[in-house]
Each structure stands twice: as C-alpha cells, then as structure tokens.
Short mmCIF file of C-alpha atoms in Angstrom, two decimals:
data_model
loop_
_atom_site.label_atom_id
_atom_site.label_comp_id
_atom_site.label_asym_id
_atom_site.label_seq_id
_atom_site.Cartn_x
_atom_site.Cartn_y
_atom_site.Cartn_z
CA UNK A 1 32.19 -51.00 -37.82
CA UNK A 2 29.30 -51.71 -35.46
CA UNK A 3 31.23 -50.10 -32.60
CA UNK A 4 31.84 -47.01 -34.71
CA UNK A 5 28.15 -46.64 -35.60
CA UNK A 6 27.15 -47.12 -31.97
CA UNK A 7 29.60 -44.45 -30.88
CA UNK A 8 28.30 -42.06 -33.55
CA UNK A 9 24.72 -42.79 -32.55
CA UNK A 10 25.47 -41.99 -28.93
CA UNK A 11 27.12 -38.73 -29.91
CA UNK A 12 24.14 -37.82 -32.10
CA UNK A 13 21.65 -38.59 -29.31
CA UNK A 14 23.69 -36.55 -26.87
CA UNK A 15 23.80 -33.62 -29.28
CA UNK A 16 20.04 -33.79 -29.90
CA UNK A 17 19.35 -33.91 -26.18
CA UNK A 18 21.52 -30.85 -25.68
CA UNK A 19 19.76 -28.95 -28.46
CA UNK A 20 16.35 -29.94 -27.08
CA UNK A 21 17.26 -28.74 -23.61
CA UNK A 22 18.42 -25.35 -24.85
CA UNK A 23 15.34 -24.89 -26.99
CA UNK A 24 12.94 -25.32 -24.05
CA UNK A 25 12.09 -21.92 -22.64
CA UNK A 26 11.35 -21.45 -18.96
CA UNK A 27 8.35 -19.17 -18.45
CA UNK A 28 9.05 -16.64 -15.71
CA UNK A 29 7.79 -13.37 -14.24
CA UNK A 30 10.44 -10.78 -13.49
CA UNK A 31 9.39 -8.12 -10.97
CA UNK A 32 11.97 -5.53 -9.96
CA UNK A 33 12.37 -4.51 -7.29
CA UNK A 34 10.50 -7.21 -5.41
CA UNK A 35 10.33 -5.18 -2.17
CA UNK A 36 9.33 -1.52 -2.42
CA UNK A 37 7.38 1.19 -0.65
CA UNK A 38 3.72 1.31 -1.69
CA UNK A 39 4.23 4.49 -3.73
CA UNK A 40 7.16 3.13 -5.74
CA UNK A 41 6.89 1.54 -9.17
CA UNK A 42 7.59 -2.12 -9.92
CA UNK A 43 8.77 -3.17 -13.38
CA UNK A 44 7.04 -6.37 -14.49
CA UNK A 45 8.27 -8.42 -17.47
CA UNK A 46 7.20 -11.91 -18.57
CA UNK A 47 9.78 -14.13 -20.28
CA UNK A 48 9.79 -17.47 -22.11
CA UNK A 49 6.33 -17.32 -23.68
CA UNK A 50 5.51 -18.53 -27.17
CA UNK A 51 5.70 -15.58 -29.58
CA UNK A 52 2.23 -14.17 -30.17
CA UNK A 53 0.64 -16.33 -27.47
CA UNK A 54 -2.26 -15.06 -25.39
CA UNK A 55 -1.90 -15.08 -21.60
CA UNK A 56 -3.65 -13.74 -18.51
CA UNK A 57 -1.64 -11.99 -15.81
CA UNK A 58 -3.12 -12.01 -12.32
CA UNK A 59 -2.30 -10.28 -9.01
CA UNK A 60 -3.56 -11.52 -5.64
CA UNK A 61 -3.47 -10.16 -2.10
CA UNK A 62 -4.67 -12.30 0.80
CA UNK A 63 -4.43 -10.68 4.23
CA UNK A 64 -6.48 -11.10 7.41
CA UNK A 65 -9.22 -12.96 5.50
CA UNK A 66 -9.43 -10.07 3.00
CA UNK A 67 -8.80 -11.12 -0.59
CA UNK A 68 -8.20 -8.76 -3.50
CA UNK A 69 -7.08 -9.34 -7.06
CA UNK A 70 -6.75 -8.02 -10.59
CA UNK A 71 -6.23 -9.65 -13.97
CA UNK A 72 -5.30 -8.49 -17.47
CA UNK A 73 -5.12 -10.08 -20.92
CA UNK A 74 -1.88 -9.75 -22.87
CA UNK A 75 -0.32 -11.00 -26.09
CA UNK A 76 3.38 -11.89 -26.17
CA UNK A 77 5.65 -10.09 -28.62
CA UNK A 78 7.73 -11.82 -31.32
CA UNK A 79 10.39 -12.64 -28.72
CA UNK A 80 7.93 -14.30 -26.34
CA UNK A 81 8.05 -11.46 -23.81
CA UNK A 82 5.54 -9.05 -22.27
CA UNK A 83 6.55 -5.82 -20.57
CA UNK A 84 3.88 -3.93 -18.65
CA UNK A 85 5.67 -0.68 -19.48
CA UNK A 86 5.47 -1.35 -23.23
CA UNK A 87 2.61 -3.76 -23.97
CA UNK A 88 -1.09 -2.98 -23.76
CA UNK A 89 -3.63 -4.95 -21.78
CA UNK A 90 -6.34 -6.13 -24.15
CA UNK A 91 -8.95 -6.70 -21.43
CA UNK A 92 -9.60 -7.65 -17.83
CA UNK A 93 -9.38 -5.24 -14.89
CA UNK A 94 -7.88 -2.53 -17.10
CA UNK A 95 -6.87 -1.89 -20.72
CA UNK A 96 -3.99 -0.07 -22.35
CA UNK A 97 -0.41 0.40 -21.20
CA UNK A 98 -0.49 0.50 -17.40
CA UNK A 99 2.88 -0.33 -15.79
CA UNK A 100 1.28 -0.54 -12.32
CA UNK A 101 -2.13 -1.80 -13.42
CA UNK A 102 -1.72 -5.08 -11.55
CA UNK A 103 -1.62 -3.13 -8.29
CA UNK A 104 -3.94 -0.13 -8.57
CA UNK A 105 -6.81 -2.06 -10.25
CA UNK A 106 -7.15 -4.73 -7.56
CA UNK A 107 -10.69 -5.29 -6.28
CA UNK A 108 -12.36 -7.73 -3.85
CA UNK A 109 -12.02 -11.30 -5.09
CA UNK A 110 -15.15 -13.29 -6.03
CA UNK A 111 -16.99 -14.31 -2.86
CA UNK A 112 -15.72 -11.40 -0.75
CA UNK A 113 -18.07 -9.00 1.00
CA UNK A 114 -19.47 -6.36 -1.38
CA UNK A 115 -17.89 -2.96 -0.80
CA UNK A 116 -14.88 -4.39 1.02
CA UNK A 117 -12.04 -1.87 1.20
CA UNK A 118 -8.44 -2.71 1.91
CA UNK A 119 -6.83 -1.00 4.87
CA UNK A 120 -3.42 -2.08 6.15
CA UNK A 121 -3.64 -2.75 9.87
CA UNK A 122 -0.12 -3.95 10.73
CA UNK A 123 2.23 -1.58 8.93
CA UNK A 124 5.30 -3.34 10.35
CA UNK A 125 4.73 -6.14 7.82
CA UNK A 126 4.62 -5.82 4.01
CA UNK A 127 1.74 -6.65 1.70
CA UNK A 128 2.47 -9.94 -0.06
CA UNK A 129 1.18 -9.73 -3.64
CA UNK A 130 1.40 -12.82 -5.83
CA UNK A 131 1.74 -12.36 -9.58
CA UNK A 132 0.71 -15.37 -11.72
CA UNK A 133 0.49 -15.98 -15.46
CA UNK A 134 -2.01 -18.32 -17.16
CA UNK A 135 -2.35 -19.69 -20.68
CA UNK A 136 -5.05 -17.96 -22.74
CA UNK A 137 -7.39 -15.08 -21.96
CA UNK A 138 -9.34 -16.12 -18.86
CA UNK A 139 -11.94 -14.32 -16.76
CA UNK A 140 -11.51 -13.75 -13.04
CA UNK A 141 -14.28 -16.11 -11.94
CA UNK A 142 -12.54 -19.20 -13.36
CA UNK A 143 -8.88 -18.43 -12.68
CA UNK A 144 -8.82 -20.51 -9.48
CA UNK A 145 -9.61 -23.64 -11.51
CA UNK A 146 -6.60 -23.21 -13.83
CA UNK A 147 -2.96 -24.04 -13.09
CA UNK A 148 -0.63 -21.05 -13.55
CA UNK A 149 2.40 -21.24 -15.81
CA UNK A 150 4.59 -19.23 -13.42
CA UNK A 151 4.42 -17.21 -10.21
CA UNK A 152 6.42 -14.63 -8.32
CA UNK A 153 6.02 -12.57 -5.15
CA UNK A 154 6.06 -8.78 -4.83
CA UNK A 155 6.13 -7.09 -1.43
CA UNK A 156 4.85 -3.54 -0.92
CA UNK A 157 5.35 -1.82 2.41
CA UNK A 158 4.36 1.45 4.10
CA UNK A 159 7.15 1.37 6.66
CA UNK A 160 10.68 1.61 5.31
CA UNK A 161 13.72 0.08 7.02
CA UNK A 162 14.91 3.44 8.37
CA UNK A 163 11.72 4.27 10.28
CA UNK A 164 11.12 4.07 14.03
CA UNK A 165 7.70 3.47 15.60
CA UNK A 166 6.91 4.78 19.08
CA UNK A 167 3.73 4.55 21.13
CA UNK A 168 2.41 7.85 22.51
CA UNK A 169 0.73 7.90 25.93
CA UNK A 170 1.44 11.37 27.24
CA UNK A 171 -1.01 13.33 29.39
CA UNK A 172 -4.36 13.05 27.60
CA UNK A 173 -3.00 12.32 24.14
CA UNK A 174 -2.66 8.87 22.63
CA UNK A 175 -1.49 7.39 19.37
CA UNK A 176 1.58 6.24 17.48
CA UNK A 177 4.57 8.25 16.31
CA UNK A 178 6.61 7.43 13.22
CA UNK A 179 9.95 9.09 12.59
CA UNK A 180 13.03 8.61 10.41
CA UNK A 181 15.99 7.18 12.28
CA UNK A 182 18.45 9.79 13.46
CA UNK A 183 18.37 13.01 15.47
CA UNK A 184 16.73 15.19 12.82
CA UNK A 185 15.24 17.67 13.06
CA UNK A 186 12.50 16.60 10.65
CA UNK A 187 9.27 18.35 9.62
CA UNK A 188 6.36 17.29 11.81
CA UNK A 189 2.83 16.24 10.82
CA UNK A 190 -0.36 15.47 12.75
CA UNK A 191 -2.18 12.67 10.90
CA UNK A 192 -5.92 12.05 11.50
CA UNK A 193 -8.74 9.93 10.10
CA UNK A 194 -12.52 10.13 10.41
CA UNK A 195 -15.68 8.80 11.97
CA UNK A 196 -14.54 5.14 11.91
CA UNK A 197 -12.63 5.93 15.09
CA UNK A 198 -9.65 4.03 16.44
CA UNK A 199 -6.27 4.45 14.84
CA UNK A 200 -4.94 3.99 11.32
CA UNK A 201 -1.17 4.18 10.94
CA UNK A 202 -0.35 3.41 7.32
CA UNK A 203 -0.13 7.03 6.14
CA UNK A 204 2.13 8.06 9.02
CA UNK A 205 4.41 5.11 8.31
CA UNK A 206 4.75 6.13 4.67
CA UNK A 207 5.27 9.81 5.53
CA UNK A 208 8.07 8.83 7.91
CA UNK A 209 9.58 6.70 5.14
CA UNK A 210 9.72 9.92 3.12
CA UNK A 211 11.44 11.99 5.79
CA UNK A 212 8.65 13.35 8.00
CA UNK A 213 7.87 12.84 11.68
CA UNK A 214 4.23 11.82 11.55
CA UNK A 215 2.01 11.47 14.60
CA UNK A 216 -0.97 9.20 13.98
CA UNK A 217 -3.50 10.84 16.31
CA UNK A 218 -6.71 9.02 17.27
CA UNK A 219 -9.41 11.09 18.97
CA UNK A 220 -12.09 8.58 19.92
CA UNK A 221 -12.73 4.83 20.21
CA UNK A 222 -9.10 4.12 21.12
CA UNK A 223 -7.78 2.93 24.49
CA UNK A 224 -9.18 5.29 27.17
CA UNK A 225 -10.34 8.02 24.77
CA UNK A 226 -14.10 8.78 24.47
CA UNK A 227 -16.12 6.05 22.80
CA UNK A 228 -17.92 8.46 20.49
CA UNK A 229 -17.58 11.89 18.89
CA UNK A 230 -20.16 13.40 21.25
CA UNK A 231 -17.67 15.29 23.44
CA UNK A 232 -14.44 16.09 21.63
CA UNK A 233 -12.40 19.02 22.93
CA UNK A 234 -10.10 21.04 20.69
CA UNK A 235 -7.68 21.27 23.63
CA UNK A 236 -6.84 17.61 23.01
CA UNK A 237 -5.51 18.43 19.54
CA UNK A 238 -3.73 21.54 20.82
CA UNK A 239 -1.98 19.38 23.39
CA UNK A 240 -0.91 16.97 20.64
CA UNK A 241 0.51 19.83 18.56
CA UNK A 242 2.41 21.27 21.53
CA UNK A 243 3.79 17.86 22.44
CA UNK A 244 5.00 17.21 18.90
CA UNK A 245 6.65 20.62 18.67
CA UNK A 246 8.42 19.99 21.99
CA UNK A 247 10.33 17.02 20.57
CA UNK A 248 13.94 17.92 19.72
CA UNK A 249 13.80 15.81 16.53
CA UNK A 250 10.97 17.96 15.10
CA UNK A 251 11.70 21.14 13.17
CA UNK A 252 10.65 24.16 15.25
CA UNK A 253 8.27 26.83 14.00
CA UNK A 254 5.15 24.80 13.31
CA UNK A 255 3.73 21.50 12.08
CA UNK A 256 1.43 20.37 9.29
CA UNK A 257 -1.92 18.63 9.62
CA UNK A 258 -3.49 16.06 7.31
CA UNK A 259 -6.81 14.29 7.66
CA UNK A 260 -9.52 12.32 5.89
CA UNK A 261 -13.25 13.06 6.26
CA UNK A 262 -13.77 14.39 9.81
CA UNK A 263 -10.00 14.32 10.17
CA UNK A 264 -9.80 16.65 7.17
CA UNK A 265 -12.27 19.02 8.80
CA UNK A 266 -10.13 18.97 11.94
CA UNK A 267 -6.95 19.59 9.92
CA UNK A 268 -8.44 22.84 8.59
CA UNK A 269 -9.89 23.76 11.97
CA UNK A 270 -6.54 23.42 13.71
CA UNK A 271 -4.85 25.59 11.08
CA UNK A 272 -7.57 28.21 11.62
CA UNK A 273 -7.46 28.29 15.41
CA UNK A 274 -3.71 27.78 15.89
CA UNK A 275 -2.07 29.55 12.92
CA UNK A 276 1.18 30.12 14.84
CA UNK A 277 1.56 26.38 15.36
CA UNK A 278 0.00 24.86 12.23
CA UNK A 279 1.67 26.09 9.06
CA UNK A 280 0.12 23.74 6.49
CA UNK A 281 -3.10 21.75 6.29
CA UNK A 282 -4.35 19.05 3.91
CA UNK A 283 -7.99 17.99 3.95
CA UNK A 284 -8.89 14.82 2.04
CA UNK A 285 -12.64 14.55 1.45
CA UNK A 286 -13.26 16.75 4.47
CA UNK A 287 -15.83 19.46 4.96
CA UNK A 288 -14.75 23.08 4.56
CA UNK A 289 -17.31 24.09 7.20
CA UNK A 290 -17.82 22.77 10.71
CA UNK A 291 -20.05 19.70 10.50
CA UNK A 292 -18.94 17.57 13.48
CA UNK A 293 -21.33 17.73 16.46
CA UNK A 294 -20.08 17.79 20.03
CA UNK A 295 -16.83 19.63 19.33
CA UNK A 296 -15.91 22.45 21.72
CA UNK A 297 -13.02 24.69 22.75
CA UNK A 298 -12.60 26.16 26.23
CA UNK A 299 -16.10 25.04 27.14
CA UNK A 300 -17.79 26.67 24.15
CA UNK A 301 -19.44 24.49 21.51
CA UNK A 302 -18.62 25.17 17.89
CA UNK A 303 -21.66 26.36 15.92
CA UNK A 304 -22.87 23.84 13.39
CA UNK A 305 -23.13 24.73 9.71
CA UNK A 306 -26.79 24.48 8.68
#
C-alpha cells in the first residue's frame, strides 16, 4: 500500500512539473528579417508577455563611439503579444502605430554630444541595432540601470550582397564606384555631398543595391584633391561624367546626378551645362542659384548670386 502511494505521488509530482514547465512563457522579440537593407521594413513582434502588462521597447546603435537609441511604451494584448504593426506606442520617442518607429526615431543617447548626427562611414559592414524589452514604462535616462527581459539583434545595411565596390583614381578624378554584379548595362549616377568635404559612400552603396551604378564623387578634402572649395573647376565634374559614360556596364545616352547641399547645387549645375550628358538631376537641400565661391569653367568664374 505504501509502495502504491509512493508511486502515485511520484507520478503526480512528475505531472505537476510538466504542467508547470509548459505554463512558463519565454519572453522573446521576433524581428524578421534580421538582416535587411536600410530602406526595407522589419516586422517586430514581442511574445510571452503577461496579458495587459506594460513594457518598454528600446533600440540601440553603438558604432565608432557614436551611440543612438529610441524607446517606446507598449501594453501587451490579451494573448501577451505586441506587434509594432498593430499596437500603438503610448509614449516615449514616438506615439501611435509606427512599424518602424524603433529605427527612424533614434536620437543621440544620454551623454552624447549635442547635435550628433549619424553617418555610416564603413558601408561594407552593417549597422548592428539591439532591440530590448523592459518591464514597465521606463524613461530613457534610467534604462541602463534596469535588466532587460529579452534582447535580439537587427542588422541594417546599405551595401547588398550583389554589389561591387571599386576605387576610382583615373586622371584627375577620385572617389568610389558602386555597381551591381554582372555586365549590365545599368543606369549611371554621379553622387555628391556638400561643404563637409571628403567622401561619403552610403547613398551610392544603397543605389547600387537597387540596380544603379553610382559613383561617389568627392571634390575637395580627399586624397590629393584641393583642401578647400576655393578653386573648384567644372571640368573635374565633366571628366567624371565622361569617365562614367565610357564604362561598358553603364547605360549609354546620359547619367543622373544627385547631391546634398553644395552637391545639390552642383547636380543642377551639371544638368544645366551638360544637358546632352546629364539627363536627370536631384538636389537635396541645395541652392537653385549659384552660391558656391571659387567655382569656374574654362578659366571663367561663375557669377555669384547676390
């Protein structure tokens, strides 16, 4: 009789242990896909939360001593889940239904330099963005002192797997060329930035990931180019256009130009002076009149807009 009770007790304990194990929910963050281009959406869903519980979702980017983050307050549904495509943020860096809010609302983390802007320097590597979830509605300035309930990693990249990167050092022109793999021909773009100088490649990398040949063209403060904007010749840009059009993997008939700030002004200027070679121009925050001093063509200075 004692043996029978002992056996029954063991079976009961084993059954209870099994039921207890199945009732424990593992909190997790599902992000799909986990590796995407920067302009592609990521679906974020939280699982295993207590129904109706309040949580804080946080995103963090830490790269080259630059730290950015966002946070949002959510309430789990009756199944213990939160979907960023269906549930509203109740506070934090943004409110409302924002499927990509964790990414577009990121700002410098507490303690970072005021006005810090993120700019991807090495486009051959992805941005590593950590998503974390915390119990309760918590403000950004105290999140570091709280242990997260779960974490996951999302990687966003400018340069897709089918993109080639080539350094340009031809005649006077310098820069970096991005192209889709294969013979093409592909539409060609001259990509320029502004008065910060040097070279920025992230836009060209993304354009190539979308099927364009994009030439990231610096025009001062890079390698052996002039240190300043004081003596910039339009012939330099004409040479870059001619070189790009001479490549057999570029569609013949003309290229496009795109630029920011002074680069935007140059994009419009090139379309104006070389209409047979530049068939489309995009100016982002650039002047519609000539405002850059020291720019000349064939020895003649461009008149400044007063």
